[in-house]
Short mmCIF file of C-alpha atoms and ligand atoms in Angstrom, two decimals:
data_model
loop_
_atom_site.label_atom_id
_atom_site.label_comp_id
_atom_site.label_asym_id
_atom_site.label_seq_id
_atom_site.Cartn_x
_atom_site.Cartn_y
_atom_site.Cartn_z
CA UNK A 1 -13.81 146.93 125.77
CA UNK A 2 -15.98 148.87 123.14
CA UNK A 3 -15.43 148.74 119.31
CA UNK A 4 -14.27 152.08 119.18
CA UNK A 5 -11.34 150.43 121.33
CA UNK A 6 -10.77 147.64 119.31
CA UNK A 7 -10.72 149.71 116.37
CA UNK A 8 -8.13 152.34 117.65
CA UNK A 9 -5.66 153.80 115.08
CA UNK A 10 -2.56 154.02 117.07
CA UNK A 11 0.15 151.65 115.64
CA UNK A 12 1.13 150.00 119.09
CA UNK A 13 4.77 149.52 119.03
CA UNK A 14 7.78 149.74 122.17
CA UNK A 15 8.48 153.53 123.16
CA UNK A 16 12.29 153.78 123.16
CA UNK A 17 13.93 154.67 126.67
CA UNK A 18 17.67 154.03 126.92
CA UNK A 19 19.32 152.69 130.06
CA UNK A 20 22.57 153.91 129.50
CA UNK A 21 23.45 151.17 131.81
CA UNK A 22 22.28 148.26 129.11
CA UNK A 23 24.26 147.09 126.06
CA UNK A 24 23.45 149.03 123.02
CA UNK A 25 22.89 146.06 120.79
CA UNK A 26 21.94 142.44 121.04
CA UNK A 27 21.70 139.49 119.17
CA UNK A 28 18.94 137.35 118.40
CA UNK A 29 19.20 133.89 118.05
CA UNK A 30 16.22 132.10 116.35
CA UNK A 31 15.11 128.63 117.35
CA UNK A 32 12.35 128.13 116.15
CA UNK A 33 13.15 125.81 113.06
CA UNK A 34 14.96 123.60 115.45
CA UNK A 35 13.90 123.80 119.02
CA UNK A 36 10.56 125.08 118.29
CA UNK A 37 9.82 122.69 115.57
CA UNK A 38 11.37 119.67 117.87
CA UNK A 39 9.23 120.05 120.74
CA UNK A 40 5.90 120.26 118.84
CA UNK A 41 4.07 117.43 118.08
CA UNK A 42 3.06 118.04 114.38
CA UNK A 43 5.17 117.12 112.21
CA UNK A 44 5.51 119.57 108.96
CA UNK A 45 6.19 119.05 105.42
CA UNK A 46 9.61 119.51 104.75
CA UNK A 47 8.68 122.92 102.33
CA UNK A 48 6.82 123.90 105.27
CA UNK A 49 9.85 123.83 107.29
CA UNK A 50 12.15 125.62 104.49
CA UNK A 51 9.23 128.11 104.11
CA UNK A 52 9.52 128.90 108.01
CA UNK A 53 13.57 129.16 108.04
CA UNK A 54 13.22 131.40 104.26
CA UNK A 55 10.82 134.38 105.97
CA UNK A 56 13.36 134.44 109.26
CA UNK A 57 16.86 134.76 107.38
CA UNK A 58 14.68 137.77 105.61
CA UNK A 59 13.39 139.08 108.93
CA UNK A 60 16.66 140.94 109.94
CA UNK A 61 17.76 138.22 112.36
CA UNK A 62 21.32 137.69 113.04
CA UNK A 63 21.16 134.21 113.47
CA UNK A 64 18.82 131.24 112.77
CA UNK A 65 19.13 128.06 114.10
CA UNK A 66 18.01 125.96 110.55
CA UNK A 67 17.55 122.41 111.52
CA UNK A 68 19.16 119.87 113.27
CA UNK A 69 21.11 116.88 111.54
CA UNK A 70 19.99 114.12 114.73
CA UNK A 71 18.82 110.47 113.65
CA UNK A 72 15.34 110.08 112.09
CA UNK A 73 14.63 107.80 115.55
CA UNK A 74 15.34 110.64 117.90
CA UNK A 75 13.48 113.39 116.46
CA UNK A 76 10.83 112.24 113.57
CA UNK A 77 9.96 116.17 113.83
CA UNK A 78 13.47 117.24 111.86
CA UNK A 79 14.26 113.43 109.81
CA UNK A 80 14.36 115.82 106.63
CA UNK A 81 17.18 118.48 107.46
CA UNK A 82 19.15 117.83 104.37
CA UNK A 83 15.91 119.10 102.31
CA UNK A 84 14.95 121.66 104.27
CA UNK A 85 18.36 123.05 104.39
CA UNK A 86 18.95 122.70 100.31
CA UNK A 87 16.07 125.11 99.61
CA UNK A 88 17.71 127.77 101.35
CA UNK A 89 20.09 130.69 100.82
CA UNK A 90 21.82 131.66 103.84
CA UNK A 91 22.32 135.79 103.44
CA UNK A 92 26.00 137.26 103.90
CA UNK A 93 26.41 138.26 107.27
CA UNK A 94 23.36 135.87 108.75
CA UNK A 95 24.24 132.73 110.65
CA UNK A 96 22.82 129.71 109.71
CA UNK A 97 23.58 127.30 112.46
CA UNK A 98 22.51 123.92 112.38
CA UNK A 99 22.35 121.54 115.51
CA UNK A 100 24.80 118.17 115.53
CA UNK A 101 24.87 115.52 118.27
CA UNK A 102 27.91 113.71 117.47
CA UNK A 103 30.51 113.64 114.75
CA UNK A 104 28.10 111.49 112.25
CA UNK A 105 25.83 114.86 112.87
CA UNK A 106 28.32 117.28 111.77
CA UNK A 107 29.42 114.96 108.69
CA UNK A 108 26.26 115.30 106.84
CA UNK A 109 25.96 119.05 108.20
CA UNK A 110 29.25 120.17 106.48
CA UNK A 111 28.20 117.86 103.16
CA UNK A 112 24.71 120.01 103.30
CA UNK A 113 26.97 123.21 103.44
CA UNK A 114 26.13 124.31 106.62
CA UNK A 115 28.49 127.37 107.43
CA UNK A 116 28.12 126.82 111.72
CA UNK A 117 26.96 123.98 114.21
CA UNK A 118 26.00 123.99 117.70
CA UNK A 119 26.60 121.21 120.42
CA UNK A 120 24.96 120.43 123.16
CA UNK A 121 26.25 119.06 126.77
CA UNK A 122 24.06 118.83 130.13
CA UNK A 123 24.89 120.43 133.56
CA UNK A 124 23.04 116.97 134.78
CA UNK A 125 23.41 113.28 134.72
CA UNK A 126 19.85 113.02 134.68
CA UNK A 127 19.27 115.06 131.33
CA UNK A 128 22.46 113.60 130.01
CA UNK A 129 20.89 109.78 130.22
CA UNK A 130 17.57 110.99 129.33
CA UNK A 131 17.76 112.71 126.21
CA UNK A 132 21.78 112.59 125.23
CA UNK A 133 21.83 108.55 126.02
CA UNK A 134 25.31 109.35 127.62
CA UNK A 135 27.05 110.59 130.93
CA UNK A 136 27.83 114.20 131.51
CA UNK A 137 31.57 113.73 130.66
CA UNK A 138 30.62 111.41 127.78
CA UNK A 139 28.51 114.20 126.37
CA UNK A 140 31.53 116.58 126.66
CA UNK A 141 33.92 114.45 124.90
CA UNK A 142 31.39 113.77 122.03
CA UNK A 143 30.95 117.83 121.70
CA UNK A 144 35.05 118.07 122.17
CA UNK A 145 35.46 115.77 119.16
CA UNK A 146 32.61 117.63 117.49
CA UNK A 147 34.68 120.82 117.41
CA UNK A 148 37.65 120.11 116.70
CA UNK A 149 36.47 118.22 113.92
CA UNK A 150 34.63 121.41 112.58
CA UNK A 151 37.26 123.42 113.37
CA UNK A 152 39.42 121.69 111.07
CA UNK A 153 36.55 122.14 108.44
CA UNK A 154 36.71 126.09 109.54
CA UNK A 155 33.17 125.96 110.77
CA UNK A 156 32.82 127.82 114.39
CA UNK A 157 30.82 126.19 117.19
CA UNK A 158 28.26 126.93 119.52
CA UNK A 159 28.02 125.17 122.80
CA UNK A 160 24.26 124.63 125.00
CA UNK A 161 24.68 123.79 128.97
CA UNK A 162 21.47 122.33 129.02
CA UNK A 163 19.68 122.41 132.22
CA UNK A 164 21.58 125.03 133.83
CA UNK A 165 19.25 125.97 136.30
CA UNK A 166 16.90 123.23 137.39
CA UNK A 167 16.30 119.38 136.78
CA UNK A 168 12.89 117.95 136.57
CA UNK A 169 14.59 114.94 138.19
CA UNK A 170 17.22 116.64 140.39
CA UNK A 171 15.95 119.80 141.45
CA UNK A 172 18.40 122.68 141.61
CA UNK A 173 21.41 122.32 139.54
CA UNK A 174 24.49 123.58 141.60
CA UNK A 175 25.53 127.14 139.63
CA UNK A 176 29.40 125.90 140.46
CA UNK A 177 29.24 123.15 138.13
CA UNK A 178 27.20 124.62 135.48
CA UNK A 179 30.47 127.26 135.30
CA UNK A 180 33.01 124.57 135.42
CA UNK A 181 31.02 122.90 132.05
CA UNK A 182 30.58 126.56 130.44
CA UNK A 183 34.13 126.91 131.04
CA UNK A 184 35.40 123.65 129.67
CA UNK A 185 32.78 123.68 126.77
CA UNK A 186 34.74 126.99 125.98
CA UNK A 187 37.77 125.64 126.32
CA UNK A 188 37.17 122.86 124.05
CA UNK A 189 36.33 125.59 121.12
CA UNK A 190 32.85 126.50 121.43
CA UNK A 191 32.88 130.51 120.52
CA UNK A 192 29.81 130.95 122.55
CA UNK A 193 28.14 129.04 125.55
CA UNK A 194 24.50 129.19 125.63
CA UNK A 195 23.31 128.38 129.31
CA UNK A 196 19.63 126.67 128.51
CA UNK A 197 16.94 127.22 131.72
CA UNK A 198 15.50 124.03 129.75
CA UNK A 199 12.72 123.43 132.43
CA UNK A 200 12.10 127.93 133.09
CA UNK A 201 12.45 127.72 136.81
CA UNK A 202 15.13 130.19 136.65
CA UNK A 203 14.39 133.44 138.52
CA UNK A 204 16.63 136.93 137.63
CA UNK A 205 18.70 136.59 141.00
CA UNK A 206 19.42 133.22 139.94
CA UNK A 207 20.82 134.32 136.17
CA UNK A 208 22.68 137.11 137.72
CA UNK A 209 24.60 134.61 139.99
CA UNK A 210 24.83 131.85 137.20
CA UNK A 211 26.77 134.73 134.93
CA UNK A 212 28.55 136.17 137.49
CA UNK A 213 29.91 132.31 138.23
CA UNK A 214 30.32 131.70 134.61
CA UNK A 215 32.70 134.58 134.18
CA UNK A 216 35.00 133.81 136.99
CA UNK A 217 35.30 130.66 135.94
CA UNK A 218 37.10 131.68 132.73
CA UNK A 219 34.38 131.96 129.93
CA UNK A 220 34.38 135.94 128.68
CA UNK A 221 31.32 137.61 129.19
CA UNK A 222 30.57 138.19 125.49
CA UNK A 223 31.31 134.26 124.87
CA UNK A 224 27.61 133.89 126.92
CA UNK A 225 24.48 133.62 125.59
CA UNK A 226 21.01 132.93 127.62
CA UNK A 227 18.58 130.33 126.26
CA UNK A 228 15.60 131.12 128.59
CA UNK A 229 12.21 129.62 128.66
CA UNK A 230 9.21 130.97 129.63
CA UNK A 231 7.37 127.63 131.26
CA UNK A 232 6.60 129.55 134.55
CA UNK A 233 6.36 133.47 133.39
CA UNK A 234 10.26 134.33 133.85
CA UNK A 235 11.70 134.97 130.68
CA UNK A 236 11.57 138.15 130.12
CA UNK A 237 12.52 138.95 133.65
CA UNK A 238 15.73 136.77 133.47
CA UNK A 239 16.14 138.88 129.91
CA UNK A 240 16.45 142.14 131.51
CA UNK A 241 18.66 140.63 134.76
CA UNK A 242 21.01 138.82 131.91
CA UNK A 243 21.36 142.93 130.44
CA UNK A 244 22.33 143.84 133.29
CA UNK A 245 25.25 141.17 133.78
CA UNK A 246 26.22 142.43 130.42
CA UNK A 247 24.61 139.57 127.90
CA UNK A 248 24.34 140.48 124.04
CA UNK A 249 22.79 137.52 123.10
CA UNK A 250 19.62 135.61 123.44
CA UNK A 251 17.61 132.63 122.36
CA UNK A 252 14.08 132.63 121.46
CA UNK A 253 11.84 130.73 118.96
CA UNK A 254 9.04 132.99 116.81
CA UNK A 255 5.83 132.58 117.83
CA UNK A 256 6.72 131.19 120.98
CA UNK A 257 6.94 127.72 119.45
CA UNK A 258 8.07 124.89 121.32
CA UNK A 259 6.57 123.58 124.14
CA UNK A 260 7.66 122.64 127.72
CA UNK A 261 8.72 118.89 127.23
CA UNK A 262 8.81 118.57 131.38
CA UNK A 263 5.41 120.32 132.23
CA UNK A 264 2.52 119.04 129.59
CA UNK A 265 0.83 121.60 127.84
CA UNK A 266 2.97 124.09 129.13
CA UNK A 267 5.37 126.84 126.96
CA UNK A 268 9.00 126.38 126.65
CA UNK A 269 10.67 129.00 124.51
CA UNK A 270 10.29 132.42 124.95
CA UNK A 271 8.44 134.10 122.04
CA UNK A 272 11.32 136.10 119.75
CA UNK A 273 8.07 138.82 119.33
CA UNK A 274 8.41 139.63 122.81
CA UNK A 275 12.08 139.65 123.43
CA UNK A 276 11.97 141.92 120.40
CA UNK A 277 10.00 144.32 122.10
CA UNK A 278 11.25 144.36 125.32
CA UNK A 279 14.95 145.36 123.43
CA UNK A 280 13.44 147.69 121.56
CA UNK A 281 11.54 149.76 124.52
CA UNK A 282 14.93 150.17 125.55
CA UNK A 283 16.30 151.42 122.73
CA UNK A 284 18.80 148.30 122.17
CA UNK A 285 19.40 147.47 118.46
CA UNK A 286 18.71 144.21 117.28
CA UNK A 287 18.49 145.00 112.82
CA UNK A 288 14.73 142.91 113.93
CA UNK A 289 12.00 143.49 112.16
CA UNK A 290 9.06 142.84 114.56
CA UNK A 291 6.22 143.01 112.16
CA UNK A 292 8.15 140.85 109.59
CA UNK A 293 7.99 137.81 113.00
CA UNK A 294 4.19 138.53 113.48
CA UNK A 295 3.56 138.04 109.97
CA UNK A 296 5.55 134.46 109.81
CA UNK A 297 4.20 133.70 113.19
CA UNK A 298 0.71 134.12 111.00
CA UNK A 299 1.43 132.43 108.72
CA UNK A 300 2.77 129.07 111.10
CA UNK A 301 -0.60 129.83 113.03
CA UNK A 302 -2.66 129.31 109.56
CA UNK A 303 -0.48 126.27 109.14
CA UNK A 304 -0.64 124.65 112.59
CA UNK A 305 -4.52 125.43 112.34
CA UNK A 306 -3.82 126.86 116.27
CA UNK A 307 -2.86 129.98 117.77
CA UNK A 308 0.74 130.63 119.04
CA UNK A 309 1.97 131.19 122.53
CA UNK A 310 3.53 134.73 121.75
CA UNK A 311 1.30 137.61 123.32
CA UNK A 312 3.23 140.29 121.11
CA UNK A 313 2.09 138.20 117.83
CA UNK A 314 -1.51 137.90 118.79
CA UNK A 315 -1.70 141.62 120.41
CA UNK A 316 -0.56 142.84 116.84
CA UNK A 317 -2.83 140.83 114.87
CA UNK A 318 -5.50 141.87 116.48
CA UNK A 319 -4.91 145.52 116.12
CA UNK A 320 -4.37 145.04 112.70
CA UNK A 321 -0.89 146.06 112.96
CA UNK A 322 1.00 142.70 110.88
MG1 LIG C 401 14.46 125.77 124.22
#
């Protein structure tokens, strides 16, 4: 490429075409803060962290997942949640959603005046020994008591299905059972079930199937949400198949934080820059603002001392664009 290239004056942004076929609007659920920030091994000052969560409730996102209130022991990356949180204002209309593991969890959520919690149950015994130290059905009766404890408080609930599409111990996760979890998650309380391709191997056919199960297994089609990872170069390819089975709303950390905890070195989370701009190429409204993400993304790049995983992000800085 020659400098007169690099130095080119167009703006690059999406070029709008509507499928009329697509929903009109999505929502955007952050993760950085919390899944991001989990699965990286620095860990950050606590004004880092509120910093980080501050620029993303002002970016136009819908919903930011803040922190999560786990013991110190199980995640030394988020042992400060109750600092973080207390240095920030939550705007009307934004979603601040905290994670909680068990009831203990959601107690010291609620005292930090968090307005919404998510739970989290596995589709696999495997996953559910490894990192939720219980069974699958142990898991859901931990999340049960979770709700119904926060619905008492008047605080709604989000439910994950973690490893709904593969296991990096069992291989392929039957898409029968994941729906028969979904649906009893759901039926427990949890407004919205996130199915989590934890490990990426999911493929569009695959998410098409997995919603299609989902539904007739009870859970409303606007109660799903699609937590997708990009570990093996699917994510935005499940995106567009998870449109089509009539999604509105997706996971994704800024910068593409987080990485793979099952393939070393690898990316987990897809990058919020480039689900951004995939919805906005066709013409679905998220209230994003994409340059506002490249800047934080930046700025967490200056403070990691690395660059980040999202292409978007880095394609923008270097056209000066953010
Ligand atoms: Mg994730």
């Amino acid at each position: 490429m020659t400098e007169a290239a690099v130095q080119a004056t167009w703006h690059p942004r999406p070029q709008p075409v509507v499928d009329p076929s697509l929903p009109t609007r999505v929502r955007v659920y952050e993760v950085g803060p919390r899944d991001g920030l989990q699965a990286e091994p620095e860990i950050l000052p606590a004004a880092v962290k509120s910093e980080f969560g501050r620029r993303l409730l002002a970016s136009g996102l819908p919903a930011v997942e803040l922190t999560s209130f786990v013991p110190a022991r199980w995640i030394p990356q988020l042992a400060d949640a109750e600092e973080v949180v207390a240095e920030l204002d939550v705007p009307d209309g934004v979603r601040g959603v905290a994670l909680v593991p068990n009831r203990r969890g959601l107690d010291r959520a609620l005292a930090a005046g968090i307005r919404e919690v998510a739970v989290v149950i596995s589709a696999t015994e495997s996953f559910a020994h490894a990192n939720l130290n219980t069974s699958v059905e142990g898991a859901l009766g931990t999340a049960s008591e979770v709700i119904a404890a926060a619905t008492d408080a008047g605080v709604p609930v989000r439910g994950y299905v973690s490893m709904s599409f593969g296991d990096p111990w069992e291989g392929p996760v039957p898409a029968d059972r994941v729906a028969e979890l979904a649906s009893r998650l759901h039926g427990a309380g949890a407004h919205t079930i996130a199915l989590g391709d934890t490990i990426g191997t999911g493929t569009p056919g695959h998410v098409i199937d997995l919603v299609e199960r989902t539904t007739a297994a009870g859970v409303p089609r606007d109660a799903l949400a699609l937590h997708l990872h990009d570990t093996y170069g699917q994510a935005l390819g499940n995106v567009q198949a998870g449109l089509r089975a009539g999604i509105t709303e997706f996971d994704s950390s800024t910068g593409g934080l987080g990485r793979c905890p099952f393939a070393k070195g690898a990316t987990g989370n897809l990058a919020t820059e480039e689900l951004v701009w995939l919805l906005h190429g066709l013409g679905i409204e998220t209230g994003v603002d994409l340059e506002s993400l490249v800047r934080t993304s930046q700025w967490m790049s200056r403070v990691l001392g690395r660059p980040l995983a999202s292409r978007v992000a880095t394609a923008l800085t270097a056209a000066g664009v953010a």
